[in-house]
Amino acid sequence: MVVRKRLDYGSRGHQVPAMPRVPSSARGKRSARRKKDEMSPFDLLATVAGTLLVDHENSSNAPSINAAALTYARKRKSVKAEQCDDVPPLKSMAVENCIAGSGGVCASPRQANICLAENSSTRNGTDPVLESLTVKPDMLVRDSVFSCTKSCNRAHGVGGIPECGSSRSLEATNQVQVQQPMDGDTTALYSLVSSVDLDGRPPALVSSDSSSGVPLCIHDKDRTTSPLCHAEVRHAADRDDDENSSGCTHPCTTGNNKSYMPQYTGDSRIRKMFASKIRKAARNKMCGEMSNKGSKLNLCGKKISTTRQRVQRAMFKRQKPVRRHFTPSSAKGILTEVKLRIKSFTIPELFIEIPENATVGSLKRTVMDVVTSIIESGLRVGVLLQGKSIQDDNKTLRQARICHGENLENIDFTLECEAGQNSSPGVRIPEEMDFHGADAMKPLAMVKCEEPLSETKAGYNSQQRVQASPNRVQSEHGSVHSRFEATAHEASASSQAIVPVASPSSEALAIVPVCKSKRPVIGQRRIRRPFSLPEVEALVEAVEQLGTGRWRDVKMLAFDNTDHRTYVDLKDKWKTLVHTASISPQQRRGEPVPQGLLDRVLAAQAYWSQQQQQQISGKASGQACSSSC
DNA sequence: GTTAGGG
DNA sequence: CCCTAAC
């Protein structure tokens, strides 16, 4: 039943999560639980997989692949396990590298950006998406070879594993050479890779997965071997899983998980940052997409029931996006697992103001927050085939020949932040940063460094300093760019240069990614833009004419051409003006407002309040009268 | 979409 | 400035 259900689940019946998802808490503890839970499903799956393979006409190679996949999965876990003994040191190293390599992506230039996003505390290596993507088939193959060799010798002869040139596999570099076990099997390999890498599923299941997924695309040469391999592999996997998981797998995945998607995990810091509904919405949206993708992936069918669920889970999420693009092939009835690579991941340049007393930790957090917010604003995926961007989203993968192994290596993906996509290189000044009217001419001082910062002030000031400009490369890392002003008052401190924000507490450091796009990034707090004297005058005058309670009209009358002042802003400003006028001059802060103006504020406030009272009373009396009458 | 008011 | 309730 279980198996069947799973089969039904996947369009091809290939992908079913072999194991019911265990509560996260439980998942964490793998070894004990795993053996018990996984064994039976595993057997079932293996059996089914074997059947499928046999039935499949074109799946001659599948078996070896499957076996390889299983082995791989196992190996990843158990690189250090006993099995490794058989494997030459180099190989084992290679494997580890590979494994780590998945995480090792960060090492590459491309991932630098991503790494940036990662939580510093966690181990750098692994971008979820990248990681999954990075894993190369070769690795799988290799591993599979080893394991297969060991467990089933037949696989060797059959599978084109031999080609894998084990020697090569050693590639000292994290880059794993892609070795195709057999020609034409690339697809299979890819499928294996993906299946293996995919969400954290137990290795055991992998076999079933691969078998299910691979057959169509792969040309299996020896069906017979498959069953055997499966069985053996499986066992090996079982054996090794526990140990392995703790060993190799762990480091990579764990690190990845933690580091990579903090935003989704509910990092308190981030939550704080995105306190508003909009922000939450944005995050939910992202998560929702992710989950959707995840489900989709599941449909695609990868079930690796290993002990590493925990670890892989994260990977799964990451991979989803990419894999998702390949689902079309499955629509045709063929599931093809492919290895994907992220050619580039562009994150807008970050401009962050750093308080002098900032700590490394605060800087990291700041960067994390910024990157998180940027990423949450959305990512765009681009597909490159042989370096050429594929613009036609409606083109089927088959049309693009993406589902065939020969072209898989030519496919790359790019990730771009939606927020930055429209922005042009260079400094972008958000709409909010635009200066309208007289204010624009004022010298802008980023921060009044000379001025002692009250808590509030510090907070505000610190908030405005981050600017992100996509695609822009800049050498001044960590420097603060004063693109906009914080206070109208004096430009003395530094009207332009990079001025560190003197904030009393590094904690006050807040970042606001700035996007040039007119539409502010969702969830981003607007920069503080104190009302200038002319603005205050205009406001007072308008209110004197229209009264309080007609803020929309006030806006249209006095600030119609000022986009960054909403009627809510005007209302708030009036509120503060009234308050300011009602307190002693010594208690007032900020740019002083002429007493004359404040007097007018009070007068207008009194007048219109009275008017409102009268209206209310009149209304009430009218109602009373009417009711009484 | 506005307004009002608390944070 | 943000957020929300209430219109």
XYZ file of C-alpha atoms (C1' of nucleotides) in Angstrom:
643
model
C 0.000 0.000 0.000
C 2.556 2.417 0.982
C 4.543 1.878 -2.061
C 1.615 2.110 -4.233
C 0.476 5.222 -2.732
C 3.754 6.730 -3.354
C 3.770 5.657 -6.852
C 0.503 7.260 -7.402
C 1.768 10.297 -5.836
C 4.446 10.770 -8.346
C 3.275 11.276 -11.805
C 5.325 8.343 -12.811
C 4.942 6.571 -9.697
C 8.549 6.999 -9.198
C 8.676 9.265 -6.436
C 7.351 8.550 -3.236
C 8.780 9.481 -0.055
C 9.823 6.251 1.214
C 9.533 7.345 4.702
C 6.816 9.185 6.319
C 8.141 12.394 7.467
C 9.155 12.231 10.953
C 8.597 15.073 13.235
C 11.523 17.297 13.122
C 12.393 16.534 16.618
C 12.464 12.912 15.872
C 14.299 13.422 12.702
C 17.180 14.784 14.480
C 17.871 11.538 16.069
C 18.654 9.398 13.344
C 20.419 6.301 14.066
C 18.119 4.587 16.388
C 14.999 5.520 14.679
C 16.261 5.009 11.254
C 16.992 1.420 11.198
C 13.689 0.538 12.442
C 11.677 2.752 10.238
C 13.574 2.578 7.099
C 14.188 -1.009 6.633
C 10.833 -2.133 5.655
C 10.036 0.677 3.338
C 13.320 0.234 1.856
C 12.780 -3.326 1.034
C 9.457 -2.578 -0.428
C 10.818 0.143 -2.533
C 13.720 -1.876 -3.620
C 11.456 -4.599 -4.680
C 9.220 -2.297 -6.540
C 12.109 -0.573 -8.102
C 13.522 -3.795 -9.255
C 10.238 -4.728 -10.759
C 9.935 -1.468 -12.498
C 13.347 -1.751 -13.879
C 12.796 -5.150 -15.209
C 9.615 -4.081 -16.759
C 11.064 -1.128 -18.321
C 12.304 -1.807 -21.736
C 14.855 0.893 -21.943
C 16.110 0.662 -18.519
C 19.019 -1.572 -19.083
C 21.455 0.645 -17.334
C 19.190 1.833 -14.752
C 20.121 -0.825 -12.378
C 23.679 0.044 -12.203
C 22.756 3.577 -11.821
C 20.345 2.875 -9.184
C 22.804 0.866 -7.416
C 25.222 3.609 -7.849
C 22.796 6.040 -6.508
C 22.181 3.984 -3.535
C 25.761 3.474 -3.045
C 26.386 7.052 -3.432
C 23.864 7.981 -0.940
C 25.239 5.539 1.377
C 28.668 6.561 0.723
C 28.007 10.092 1.303
C 26.913 9.166 4.627
C 29.419 6.618 5.288
C 32.395 7.965 3.663
C 34.183 7.303 6.769
C 32.470 4.103 7.367
C 33.998 0.794 7.005
C 33.264 0.562 3.408
C 35.687 3.193 2.738
C 38.244 0.748 3.670
C 37.861 -0.895 0.412
C 38.060 2.255 -1.412
C 41.394 3.702 -2.034
C 42.186 6.630 0.115
C 42.020 8.908 -2.777
C 38.671 7.828 -3.679
C 37.378 8.217 -0.306
C 38.817 11.618 -0.247
C 37.280 12.378 -3.467
C 34.031 11.348 -2.168
C 34.367 13.446 0.783
C 35.355 16.267 -1.301
C 32.404 15.732 -3.359
C 30.199 15.627 -0.501
C 31.772 18.505 1.018
C 31.956 19.826 -2.404
C 28.335 20.149 -2.533
C 28.789 22.468 0.218
C 32.009 23.532 -1.189
C 30.279 25.614 -3.654
C 30.916 28.550 -1.601
C 34.463 28.197 -2.327
C 33.828 29.137 -5.824
C 33.603 32.754 -6.730
C 30.083 32.520 -7.684
C 29.001 31.538 -4.395
C 30.701 34.225 -2.643
C 27.570 36.155 -2.715
C 25.619 33.417 -1.350
C 28.039 32.769 1.294
C 27.569 36.272 2.221
C 24.053 35.529 2.970
C 24.876 32.623 5.019
C 24.964 32.827 8.621
C 28.460 33.404 9.491
C 28.308 31.106 12.357
C 27.495 28.222 10.222
C 29.948 26.654 8.065
C 30.242 28.404 4.858
C 30.006 25.948 2.386
C 26.694 25.410 1.369
C 24.193 27.164 -0.342
C 21.219 25.078 -0.415
C 20.477 25.604 -3.940
C 23.943 25.720 -5.062
C 24.881 22.843 -3.086
C 22.385 20.622 -4.550
C 23.208 21.906 -7.876
C 26.789 21.554 -7.439
C 26.787 17.988 -6.748
C 27.947 16.383 -9.812
C 26.913 13.188 -11.279
C 30.403 12.055 -11.340
C 30.519 11.967 -7.752
C 27.611 9.792 -7.685
C 28.955 7.640 -10.276
C 32.141 7.259 -8.602
C 30.681 6.446 -5.412
C 28.380 4.140 -6.957
C 31.212 2.511 -8.633
C 32.979 1.913 -5.504
C 30.128 0.652 -3.662
C 28.858 -1.253 -6.515
C 32.141 -2.747 -7.049
C 32.241 -3.815 -3.670
C 28.824 -5.067 -3.299
C 28.087 -6.063 -6.767
C 30.827 -6.707 -9.082
C 28.526 -7.119 -11.881
C 27.727 -3.584 -11.878
C 31.157 -2.849 -13.035
C 31.100 -4.900 -16.028
C 27.776 -3.782 -16.948
C 27.501 -0.327 -15.948
C 29.790 1.851 -17.653
C 31.126 2.655 -14.418
C 34.498 1.645 -15.568
C 34.703 4.772 -17.501
C 34.462 6.625 -14.414
C 38.074 6.458 -14.248
C 38.358 6.243 -10.643
C 41.668 7.864 -10.859
C 40.084 10.891 -12.185
C 37.460 10.920 -9.689
C 40.006 11.954 -7.294
C 40.061 15.345 -8.647
C 41.644 17.034 -5.833
C 39.567 19.967 -6.568
C 36.162 20.090 -5.253
C 35.048 20.199 -8.763
C 34.095 16.811 -9.608
C 34.525 15.713 -13.084
C 31.427 14.438 -14.463
C 31.899 10.985 -15.484
C 29.290 9.148 -17.170
C 29.086 5.600 -16.305
C 28.024 4.886 -19.749
C 27.494 6.882 -22.706
C 24.039 8.015 -22.977
C 23.632 7.499 -19.354
C 24.247 10.982 -18.439
C 20.656 11.379 -17.943
C 20.646 8.555 -15.641
C 23.502 9.998 -13.817
C 21.850 13.245 -13.525
C 18.800 11.661 -12.360
C 20.725 9.832 -9.840
C 22.439 12.870 -8.737
C 19.374 14.749 -8.321
C 17.618 11.996 -6.683
C 20.357 11.475 -4.308
C 20.933 15.019 -3.584
C 17.424 15.817 -3.453
C 15.713 16.266 -0.298
C 17.041 14.334 2.424
C 15.641 11.036 1.820
C 17.078 7.913 3.056
C 19.501 6.327 0.693
C 17.639 3.170 0.646
C 14.857 4.785 -1.123
C 17.159 6.184 -3.577
C 17.315 3.001 -5.347
C 13.689 2.979 -5.867
C 13.753 6.508 -6.914
C 16.419 6.245 -9.333
C 14.931 3.245 -10.791
C 11.704 4.936 -11.165
C 13.025 8.101 -12.483
C 15.790 6.854 -14.577
C 14.315 4.221 -16.716
C 12.722 6.370 -19.251
C 15.684 8.424 -19.974
C 18.242 5.851 -19.495
C 19.119 2.921 -21.505
C 19.766 0.191 -19.232
C 21.889 -2.438 -20.529
C 21.621 -5.019 -17.958
C 18.492 -5.290 -16.137
C 19.525 -8.298 -14.364
C 22.152 -6.591 -12.437
C 19.916 -4.039 -11.108
C 18.100 -6.149 -8.681
C 21.218 -7.493 -7.264
C 22.828 -4.235 -6.999
C 19.880 -2.815 -5.381
C 19.752 -5.377 -2.811
C 23.357 -5.177 -2.006
C 23.530 -1.554 -2.092
C 20.657 -1.315 0.043
C 22.149 -3.394 2.663
C 25.281 -1.544 2.582
C 23.384 1.582 2.928
C 21.590 0.337 5.874
C 24.697 -0.639 7.511
C 26.505 2.481 6.865
C 23.857 4.941 7.247
C 24.104 5.472 10.839
C 27.731 5.915 10.932
C 27.992 7.715 7.774
C 25.356 10.114 8.423
C 27.083 11.320 11.403
C 30.272 11.500 9.576
C 30.470 13.091 6.255
C 27.017 14.061 5.665
C 26.618 15.863 8.707
C 29.096 18.540 8.382
C 27.955 19.664 5.072
C 24.355 19.501 5.403
C 24.038 20.666 8.810
C 26.042 23.629 8.138
C 24.070 24.314 5.142
C 20.833 24.108 6.745
C 21.587 26.400 9.426
C 23.376 28.866 7.448
C 21.434 29.038 4.412
C 17.904 29.559 5.139
C 17.651 31.250 8.374
C 14.964 33.399 7.065
C 12.755 30.502 6.610
C 13.478 28.940 9.817
C 12.152 31.756 11.766
C 15.232 33.404 12.883
C 14.216 35.703 15.604
C 16.370 38.367 14.232
C 14.765 38.184 10.949
C 11.377 38.019 12.383
C 12.082 41.120 14.155
C 13.115 42.675 10.991
C 10.019 41.626 9.236
C 7.587 42.335 11.885
C 5.029 43.903 9.737
C 2.400 42.013 7.988
C 3.773 42.823 4.679
C 7.001 41.473 5.662
C 5.439 38.377 6.964
C 3.494 38.088 3.837
C 6.599 38.291 1.839
C 8.205 35.629 3.820
C 5.188 33.442 3.689
C 5.082 33.866 0.045
C 8.559 32.666 -0.242
C 7.987 29.795 2.025
C 4.880 28.934 0.220
C 6.695 28.814 -2.999
C 9.301 26.755 -1.485
C 6.869 24.311 -0.130
C 5.113 24.155 -3.380
C 8.266 23.451 -5.079
C 8.949 20.851 -2.583
C 5.758 19.117 -3.262
C 6.430 19.319 -6.857
C 9.707 17.777 -6.380
C 8.186 15.035 -4.521
C 6.020 14.403 -7.402
C 9.004 14.246 -9.551
C 9.872 11.443 -7.417
C 12.920 11.311 -5.399
C 12.801 9.314 -2.372
C 15.911 8.773 -0.572
C 15.134 7.346 2.695
C 18.250 7.793 4.588
C 18.962 8.831 7.986
C 19.956 12.200 6.867
C 16.554 13.532 6.462
C 17.327 16.331 8.644
C 20.220 17.408 6.653
C 18.775 16.811 3.363
C 15.638 18.501 4.163
C 17.344 21.741 3.868
C 18.926 20.707 0.681
C 15.632 19.694 -0.558
C 14.246 23.076 -0.110
C 17.109 24.589 -1.826
C 17.000 22.337 -4.709
C 13.431 22.676 -5.304
C 13.653 25.817 -7.235
C 15.920 24.440 -9.767
C 14.345 21.161 -10.136
C 11.104 22.693 -10.523
C 12.056 23.975 -13.858
C 12.560 20.564 -15.076
C 9.212 19.298 -14.196
C 7.984 19.948 -17.667
C 9.730 16.905 -18.876
C 7.807 14.889 -16.460
C 4.705 16.370 -17.888
C 5.463 14.446 -20.930
C 5.500 11.319 -19.021
C 9.181 11.067 -18.558
C 10.855 11.885 -15.421
C 14.324 13.023 -15.827
C 16.556 13.828 -13.055
C 19.169 16.253 -14.015
C 22.059 17.902 -12.473
C 21.757 21.591 -12.468
C 24.293 24.232 -12.007
C 23.854 27.748 -10.990
C 25.964 29.699 -13.313
C 25.597 32.824 -11.383
C 23.796 34.089 -8.414
C 23.645 37.784 -8.425
C 22.944 39.584 -5.291
C 22.661 43.285 -5.314
C 25.558 45.097 -3.962
C 25.140 45.984 -0.416
C 25.834 49.286 1.093
C 25.879 49.113 4.743
C 26.601 51.673 7.259
C 28.733 50.468 9.979
C 28.900 52.058 13.320
C 32.345 52.469 14.615
C 31.620 50.298 17.517
C 30.023 47.655 15.424
C 31.135 44.148 15.979
C 31.886 41.517 13.494
C 28.821 39.777 14.671
C 26.663 42.783 14.178
C 28.079 43.233 10.749
C 27.305 39.686 9.908
C 23.837 40.033 11.167
C 23.396 43.146 9.235
C 24.556 41.558 6.057
C 22.401 38.606 6.740
C 19.393 40.749 7.235
C 19.997 42.680 4.131
C 20.573 39.682 2.029
C 17.609 38.008 3.500
C 15.390 40.884 2.725
C 16.719 41.013 -0.756
C 16.227 37.387 -1.340
C 12.814 37.471 0.111
C 11.868 40.062 -2.325
C 12.095 37.324 -4.863
C 14.481 35.506 -7.046
C 14.427 35.136 -10.714
C 15.771 32.129 -12.435
C 17.318 32.276 -15.819
C 18.185 29.323 -17.957
C 21.230 29.236 -20.086
C 21.732 26.663 -22.732
C 25.231 26.607 -24.004
C 25.668 29.963 -22.521
C 22.689 31.370 -24.288
C 19.783 32.522 -22.345
C 16.598 30.745 -23.029
C 13.973 33.352 -23.061
C 11.039 31.353 -24.126
C 9.557 29.952 -21.029
C 7.021 28.071 -22.998
C 9.565 26.077 -24.779
C 9.515 22.568 -23.607
C 12.564 21.000 -22.251
C 12.372 18.482 -24.942
C 12.395 21.158 -27.543
C 15.429 22.528 -25.940
C 16.749 19.030 -25.680
C 17.320 19.626 -22.119
C 15.995 16.305 -21.108
C 18.659 14.537 -22.988
C 21.947 13.922 -21.515
C 23.923 15.429 -24.264
C 22.804 18.890 -23.449
C 22.581 18.746 -19.791
C 26.080 19.821 -19.365
C 25.384 22.891 -21.314
C 22.675 24.090 -19.105
C 23.236 26.655 -16.513
C 21.025 28.640 -14.336
C 21.241 32.075 -13.049
C 19.639 33.492 -10.034
C 18.895 37.103 -9.724
C 17.183 39.076 -7.124
C 13.937 40.409 -8.307
C 14.459 43.515 -6.395
C 17.451 44.367 -8.385
C 16.440 43.263 -11.749
C 15.264 46.561 -12.921
C 17.887 48.498 -11.376
C 20.709 49.769 -13.305
C 24.200 49.576 -12.165
C 25.317 52.399 -10.130
C 23.953 54.054 -7.170
C 20.358 53.853 -6.881
C 18.391 56.240 -4.981
C 15.153 54.949 -3.868
C 12.157 56.981 -4.371
C 12.189 57.844 -0.816
C 15.561 59.239 -1.289
C 14.488 61.640 -3.865
C 14.379 65.115 -2.776
C 11.491 67.127 -3.753
C 11.064 70.777 -3.580
C 13.183 72.963 -1.477
C 14.477 70.132 0.550
C 16.255 68.746 -2.301
C 18.643 71.553 -2.297
C 19.605 71.173 1.216
C 22.910 69.802 1.957
C 22.417 66.396 3.117
C 24.268 64.990 5.912
C 24.008 61.415 6.339
C 24.206 61.370 9.937
C 24.772 64.001 12.383
C 27.718 62.490 13.920
C 28.359 65.376 16.125
C 25.004 65.161 17.587
C 24.496 62.860 20.422
C 22.123 60.315 19.296
C 19.209 59.564 21.331
C 18.041 56.086 21.215
C 15.395 56.938 18.815
C 17.567 58.962 16.688
C 20.210 56.422 16.539
C 17.738 53.917 15.447
C 16.481 56.051 12.713
C 19.796 57.053 11.500
C 21.112 53.649 11.418
C 18.232 52.509 9.432
C 18.855 54.395 6.415
C 22.177 53.361 5.433
C 22.032 50.390 3.364
C 21.863 50.562 -0.227
C 21.855 47.736 -2.593
C 22.617 48.081 -6.164
C 22.426 45.017 -8.188
C 25.111 44.030 -10.513
C 27.372 46.567 -9.241
C 30.755 45.686 -8.236
C 32.445 47.777 -5.829
C 35.611 47.684 -3.957
C 34.650 49.673 -0.992
C 33.259 46.991 1.073
C 31.831 47.914 4.279
C 32.043 51.496 3.531
C 29.178 53.673 4.152
C 27.779 55.662 1.414
C 25.957 58.700 2.250
C 23.627 58.905 -0.573
C 20.933 60.442 1.288
C 20.422 62.685 4.083
C 19.312 61.933 7.438
C 18.823 65.271 8.872
C 18.126 68.462 7.289
C 20.138 70.405 9.607
C 23.691 70.742 8.964
C 25.725 69.158 6.410
C 28.715 69.860 8.391
C 29.556 66.452 9.404
C 29.893 65.045 6.062
C 27.779 65.660 3.280
C 29.093 63.026 1.172
C 31.590 60.777 2.058
C 31.368 57.626 3.586
C 30.504 58.249 7.059
C 30.370 55.687 9.653
C 27.280 55.979 11.610
C 28.012 56.740 15.123
C 25.485 54.780 16.818
C 25.506 54.259 20.473
C 24.846 50.662 20.180
C 25.797 48.401 17.452
C 22.564 46.709 17.983
C 20.855 49.707 16.690
C 22.325 48.948 13.402
C 19.586 48.452 10.999
C 19.805 48.070 7.377
C 17.614 49.110 4.684
C 18.342 47.681 1.362
C 17.660 50.245 -1.151
C 16.351 49.476 -4.478
C 16.269 51.902 -7.178
C 12.936 50.693 -8.205
C 10.202 53.049 -7.431
C 8.434 50.519 -5.435
C 10.172 50.109 -2.176
C 11.160 46.653 -1.277
C 8.416 44.915 0.455
C 8.839 44.995 4.099
C 11.427 47.606 4.016
C 11.031 50.435 6.349
C 11.062 53.781 4.750
C 13.925 55.971 5.479
C 13.365 58.717 7.901
C 12.925 62.023 6.274
C 12.353 64.737 8.767
C 9.998 67.457 7.730
C 11.759 70.545 6.650
C 10.654 73.919 7.786
C 9.040 74.715 4.480
C 7.161 71.505 4.669
C 5.985 72.281 8.148
C 4.858 75.665 7.050
C 3.001 74.217 4.144
C 1.386 71.704 6.379
C 0.306 74.256 8.903
C -1.116 76.427 6.285
C -3.028 73.633 4.699
C -4.416 72.488 7.985
C -5.415 75.971 8.856
C -7.459 76.003 5.730
C -8.817 72.534 5.663
C -8.717 71.516 9.232
C -7.633 68.334 10.882
C -9.283 65.218 9.728
C -8.978 65.913 6.078
C -5.522 64.661 5.559
C -6.063 63.484 2.100
C -7.126 66.959 1.126
C -4.208 68.426 2.972
C -1.947 66.179 1.093
C -3.406 67.198 -2.198
C -3.290 70.814 -1.303
C 0.181 71.112 0.041
C 2.028 67.968 -0.849
C 0.473 66.842 -4.004
C 3.766 66.698 -5.749
C 5.579 65.082 -2.944
C 5.294 61.402 -3.265
C 7.158 60.532 -0.209
C 4.725 62.326 2.048
C 1.556 60.447 2.476
C -1.466 61.855 4.150
C -0.724 59.557 6.980
C 2.646 61.160 7.236
C 1.030 64.542 7.308
C -1.326 63.466 9.971
C 1.520 62.091 11.993
C 3.525 65.196 11.528
C 0.656 67.298 12.663
C 0.368 65.151 15.672
C 3.975 65.676 16.513
C 3.692 69.354 15.849
C 0.840 69.653 18.260
C 2.809 67.732 20.776
C 5.877 69.798 20.198
C 3.946 72.969 20.583
C 2.542 71.789 23.834
C 5.827 71.054 25.474
C 8.534 73.346 26.667
C 11.197 74.378 24.184
C 13.783 72.555 26.241
C 12.036 69.326 25.713
C 11.840 69.683 22.031
C 14.151 67.757 19.826
C 15.199 67.886 16.310
C 15.169 70.810 14.075
C 13.623 73.667 15.962
C 10.338 74.925 14.712
C 9.729 78.612 15.015
C 7.504 79.347 17.915
C 5.315 81.368 15.679
C 4.601 78.344 13.628
C 3.938 76.287 16.670
C 1.522 78.871 17.863
C -0.316 78.595 14.646
C -0.372 74.888 15.073
C -1.944 75.188 18.447
C -4.383 77.712 17.253
C -5.402 75.644 14.290
C -5.617 72.552 16.378
C -7.807 74.282 18.913
C -9.979 75.751 16.274
C -10.561 72.600 14.343
C -10.982 70.539 17.412
C -13.665 72.865 18.450
C -15.218 72.577 15.054
C -15.232 68.866 15.285
C -16.724 68.984 18.689
C -19.408 71.196 17.453
C -20.048 68.931 14.577
C -20.343 66.004 16.832
C -22.481 67.770 19.303
C -24.545 69.206 16.550
C -24.941 65.852 15.055
C -25.832 64.349 18.334
C -28.267 67.051 19.100
C -29.691 66.731 15.687
C -30.141 63.055 16.157
C -31.589 63.597 19.549
C -33.891 66.166 18.157
C -34.898 64.019 15.296
C -35.376 61.047 17.499
C -37.294 63.013 20.026
C -39.342 64.613 17.369
C -8.953 54.169 0.414
C -9.209 57.269 4.673
C -8.992 58.523 9.259
C -7.588 58.126 13.951
C -4.723 56.679 17.328
C -1.329 53.709 19.641
C 3.419 52.122 19.238
C 7.370 55.877 10.591
C 4.729 51.697 11.326
C 0.592 49.224 12.180
C -4.275 48.620 12.731
C -8.866 49.197 13.755
C -12.749 51.294 12.172
C -15.070 53.471 8.689
